[in-house]
Amino acid sequence: MLAALRAGNYIETAAEFAGIDRATLFRWLAKGRAARSGQFRDFCDAVEGAIAQAEVAAVARIVTASQADWKAAAWLLERGPAHQRWRPSLQVKLGDISDAEIQAALDDVARRLAGGGDASAGGDGPTEP
């Protein structure tokens, strides 16, 4: 199982490959996280270590690929460890908008998406039906 994890497989796939039932795997991992020592703790540590090794290897491959193709670096920035800093995001600040105003805006969007109006028309807020 650990070799499959180090190769980059998902934990469920690695367990199935090793003949370990999914429920058994997660039970063992839960016992390992709760224990300070013992075979379940050792198993949990080994699984987490194998996953970390696979991640380090994958990041190294992406970094190597980024030397020839900038898109690999962009992909890593958007999805890798720093993704919260680099991924495009949309933030909506509602401020002092009432629940009724929020519901009216949601109703307007739903109406427009259902074909009752042009959602790209813009405007400052919801329109009356």
Tab-separated table of C-alpha atoms in Angstrom:
chain	number	residue	atom	x	y	z
A	1	MET	CA	0.000	0.000	0.000
A	2	LEU	CA	2.771	2.415	0.912
A	3	ALA	CA	4.507	1.889	-2.438
A	4	ALA	CA	1.240	2.682	-4.230
A	5	LEU	CA	0.859	5.864	-2.165
A	6	ARG	CA	4.453	6.903	-2.876
A	7	ALA	CA	3.702	6.424	-6.586
A	8	GLY	CA	0.953	9.040	-6.257
A	9	ASN	CA	-2.180	6.918	-6.043
A	10	TYR	CA	-5.213	7.982	-4.049
A	11	ILE	CA	-5.446	6.422	-0.612
A	12	GLU	CA	-8.545	4.366	-1.466
A	13	THR	CA	-6.873	3.009	-4.612
A	14	ALA	CA	-3.709	2.128	-2.700
A	15	ALA	CA	-5.746	0.324	-0.039
A	16	GLU	CA	-7.701	-1.652	-2.624
A	17	PHE	CA	-4.438	-2.516	-4.384
A	18	ALA	CA	-3.138	-3.866	-1.058
A	19	GLY	CA	-6.350	-5.786	-0.352
A	20	ILE	CA	-7.441	-3.537	2.514
A	21	ASP	CA	-11.145	-2.771	2.806
A	22	ARG	CA	-11.948	0.958	2.700
A	23	ALA	CA	-13.804	0.914	6.031
A	24	THR	CA	-10.936	-0.986	7.638
A	25	LEU	CA	-8.417	1.524	6.290
A	26	PHE	CA	-10.240	4.519	7.719
A	27	ARG	CA	-10.831	2.720	11.031
A	28	TRP	CA	-7.082	1.986	11.292
A	29	LEU	CA	-6.218	5.590	10.431
A	30	ALA	CA	-8.655	6.932	13.031
A	31	LYS	CA	-7.153	4.629	15.658
A	32	GLY	CA	-3.686	5.758	14.629
A	33	ARG	CA	-4.522	9.449	14.909
A	34	ALA	CA	-5.953	8.864	18.371
A	35	ALA	CA	-2.975	6.814	19.595
A	36	ARG	CA	0.329	8.156	20.865
A	37	SER	CA	2.194	4.990	19.933
A	38	GLY	CA	1.654	1.456	18.720
A	39	GLN	CA	0.966	-0.280	15.442
A	40	PHE	CA	-1.967	1.934	14.415
A	41	ARG	CA	0.051	5.113	15.104
A	42	ASP	CA	2.961	3.652	13.136
A	43	PHE	CA	0.623	2.780	10.254
A	44	CYS	CA	-0.925	6.250	10.240
A	45	ASP	CA	2.512	7.896	10.275
A	46	ALA	CA	3.712	5.648	7.435
A	47	VAL	CA	0.636	6.465	5.322
A	48	GLU	CA	1.017	10.208	5.901
A	49	GLY	CA	4.739	9.975	5.109
A	50	ALA	CA	4.101	8.104	1.851
A	51	ILE	CA	1.505	10.681	0.788
A	52	ALA	CA	3.971	13.481	1.570
A	53	GLN	CA	6.685	11.759	-0.490
A	54	ALA	CA	4.321	11.521	-3.465
A	55	GLU	CA	3.381	15.183	-3.145
A	56	VAL	CA	7.021	16.289	-2.995
A	57	ALA	CA	7.812	14.218	-6.103
A	58	ALA	CA	4.800	15.617	-7.967
A	59	VAL	CA	5.712	19.211	-7.123
A	60	ALA	CA	9.285	18.566	-8.274
A	61	ARG	CA	7.965	17.300	-11.623
A	62	ILE	CA	5.765	20.374	-12.023
A	63	VAL	CA	8.632	22.717	-11.147
A	64	THR	CA	10.846	20.941	-13.684
A	65	ALA	CA	8.103	21.219	-16.321
A	66	SER	CA	7.709	24.926	-15.557
A	67	GLN	CA	11.218	25.590	-16.863
A	68	ALA	CA	9.971	24.783	-20.367
A	69	ASP	CA	6.335	25.844	-20.000
A	70	TRP	CA	5.186	28.719	-17.782
A	71	LYS	CA	1.712	27.163	-17.557
A	72	ALA	CA	3.068	24.473	-15.238
A	73	ALA	CA	4.166	27.166	-12.778
A	74	ALA	CA	0.804	28.930	-13.095
A	75	TRP	CA	-0.981	25.636	-12.464
A	76	LEU	CA	1.087	25.062	-9.317
A	77	LEU	CA	0.404	28.569	-8.037
A	78	GLU	CA	-3.339	28.143	-8.596
A	79	ARG	CA	-3.636	24.649	-7.120
A	80	GLY	CA	-0.553	24.029	-4.993
A	81	PRO	CA	0.306	24.940	-1.415
A	82	ALA	CA	0.073	28.700	-2.091
A	83	HIS	CA	-3.240	28.462	-3.963
A	84	GLN	CA	-5.059	30.711	-1.511
A	85	ARG	CA	-2.716	33.563	-2.421
A	86	TRP	CA	-2.658	33.040	-6.196
A	87	ARG	CA	-6.038	31.608	-7.197
A	88	PRO	CA	-8.415	34.162	-8.683
A	89	SER	CA	-11.231	34.725	-6.248
A	90	LEU	CA	-14.424	36.689	-5.958
A	91	GLN	CA	-15.269	38.380	-2.705
A	92	VAL	CA	-18.701	39.765	-2.059
A	93	LYS	CA	-19.155	42.151	0.849
A	94	LEU	CA	-22.776	42.465	1.786
A	95	GLY	CA	-22.404	45.205	4.364
A	96	ASP	CA	-25.748	46.316	5.730
A	97	ILE	CA	-27.953	44.581	3.180
A	98	SER	CA	-31.118	43.173	4.686
A	99	ASP	CA	-32.237	39.573	4.291
A	100	ALA	CA	-35.136	40.795	2.147
A	101	GLU	CA	-32.765	42.613	-0.229
A	102	ILE	CA	-30.538	39.542	-0.500
A	103	GLN	CA	-33.547	37.335	-1.219
A	104	ALA	CA	-34.799	39.780	-3.862
A	105	ALA	CA	-31.395	39.728	-5.570
A	106	LEU	CA	-31.309	35.917	-5.489
A	107	ASP	CA	-34.835	35.738	-6.883
A	108	ASP	CA	-33.825	38.109	-9.694
A	109	VAL	CA	-30.787	36.001	-10.597
A	110	ALA	CA	-32.896	32.833	-10.555
A	111	ARG	CA	-35.499	34.486	-12.800
A	112	ARG	CA	-32.828	35.636	-15.242
A	113	LEU	CA	-31.172	32.222	-15.329
A	114	ALA	CA	-34.546	30.620	-15.979
A	115	GLY	CA	-34.877	32.732	-19.114
A	116	GLY	CA	-36.970	35.522	-17.708
A	117	GLY	CA	-34.373	38.176	-18.444
A	118	ASP	CA	-30.852	38.857	-19.630
A	119	ALA	CA	-28.481	38.094	-16.739
A	120	SER	CA	-25.699	39.993	-18.512
A	121	ALA	CA	-27.745	43.182	-18.748
A	122	GLY	CA	-26.116	44.514	-15.587
A	123	GLY	CA	-27.754	47.188	-13.498
A	124	ASP	CA	-27.405	48.267	-9.923
A	125	GLY	CA	-29.635	45.692	-8.335
A	126	PRO	CA	-32.651	43.511	-8.705
A	127	THR	CA	-35.465	44.620	-10.951
A	128	GLU	CA	-39.139	44.262	-10.260
A	129	PRO	CA	-40.840	41.398	-12.123
